Coordinates of C-alpha atoms and ligand atoms in Angstrom, one line a residue:
M1 CA -27.8 148.5 -66.3
A2 CA -28.4 144.9 -65.2
N3 CA -26.6 143.8 -62.2
K4 CA -24.4 140.7 -62.8
I5 CA -21.9 138.9 -60.7
P6 CA -19.2 136.5 -61.6
V7 CA -19.6 132.8 -60.6
I8 CA -17.0 130.1 -60.7
D9 CA -17.9 126.5 -61.6
T10 CA -15.7 125.1 -58.9
E11 CA -16.0 121.5 -60.3
T12 CA -14.3 122.7 -63.5
C13 CA -11.7 125.1 -62.0
I14 CA -8.2 123.8 -62.4
A15 CA -6.8 126.1 -59.7
C16 CA -4.4 127.9 -62.0
G17 CA -4.7 131.1 -60.1
N18 CA -5.0 133.3 -63.1
C19 CA -8.2 135.0 -62.1
E20 CA -6.7 136.1 -58.8
A21 CA -3.6 137.4 -60.7
V22 CA -5.9 139.4 -63.0
C23 CA -8.5 140.6 -60.5
P24 CA -7.5 140.0 -56.9
A25 CA -10.2 142.2 -55.5
V26 CA -12.8 139.7 -56.7
F27 CA -11.1 136.2 -57.0
R28 CA -9.0 134.3 -54.7
L29 CA -7.3 130.9 -55.2
S30 CA -8.0 128.7 -52.1
E31 CA -5.3 126.1 -51.8
S32 CA -7.3 124.3 -49.1
L33 CA -10.4 124.1 -51.2
G34 CA -8.4 123.3 -54.4
H35 CA -10.2 125.9 -56.5
S36 CA -10.7 129.6 -56.7
E37 CA -13.5 131.5 -55.0
V38 CA -15.4 134.7 -55.7
I39 CA -14.5 136.7 -52.5
N40 CA -16.2 139.9 -53.5
P41 CA -18.5 139.7 -56.6
T42 CA -18.8 143.5 -56.8
G43 CA -15.2 144.2 -55.8
A44 CA -14.2 145.5 -59.2
P45 CA -15.9 147.0 -62.2
E46 CA -17.1 144.7 -64.9
D47 CA -14.3 145.6 -67.3
Q48 CA -11.8 144.3 -64.8
I49 CA -13.7 141.1 -64.2
Q50 CA -14.3 140.3 -67.8
P51 CA -10.5 139.8 -68.6
A52 CA -10.2 137.3 -65.8
M53 CA -13.2 135.5 -67.2
D54 CA -11.9 135.6 -70.8
Q55 CA -8.4 134.3 -69.8
C56 CA -9.6 131.5 -67.6
P57 CA -8.1 128.4 -69.2
A58 CA -11.0 126.2 -68.0
Q59 CA -13.6 128.8 -69.0
C60 CA -15.4 128.1 -65.8
I61 CA -16.2 131.7 -64.8
S62 CA -19.5 133.1 -66.0
W63 CA -21.8 136.0 -65.3
Q64 CA -25.0 135.4 -63.4
E65 CA -27.8 137.9 -63.0
A66 CA -27.8 139.3 -59.5
A67 CA -31.1 139.5 -57.7
D68 CA -32.2 143.1 -57.1
Ligands
SF4_101 S1 -8.6 131.3 -63.9 FE1 -10.3 129.7 -64.0 S2 -9.3 127.8 -63.8 FE2 -7.8 129.3 -63.1 S3 -8.2 129.5 -60.9 FE3 -9.5 131.0 -61.8 S4 -11.5 130.0 -62.1 FE4 -9.9 128.4 -61.8

C-alpha cells in the first residue's frame, strides 16, 4: 500500500474548521495563522482522513505521496 499523507493548500483554505471537526487527530485550525494545519499526517487511518477531505468546502486538502 502506498503511503500517502494529507496536505492543505493554505492559500485556498477558508479556515472553516470542518477538517478539525471531522478528524481532529490530523487537522487543526490555527486562528493565528488563519488557516488549518496538518498536525499529524499519519494520526488517523485513511478512511477517517478522506471524509475531511471530501467535505472541505474549499477542496484544498489533497493526498500527496509520502517519501519512503
Ligand atoms: S475544511 Fe478545508 S477550508 Fe475548512 S479549515 Fe479545513 S482545509 Fe480549510
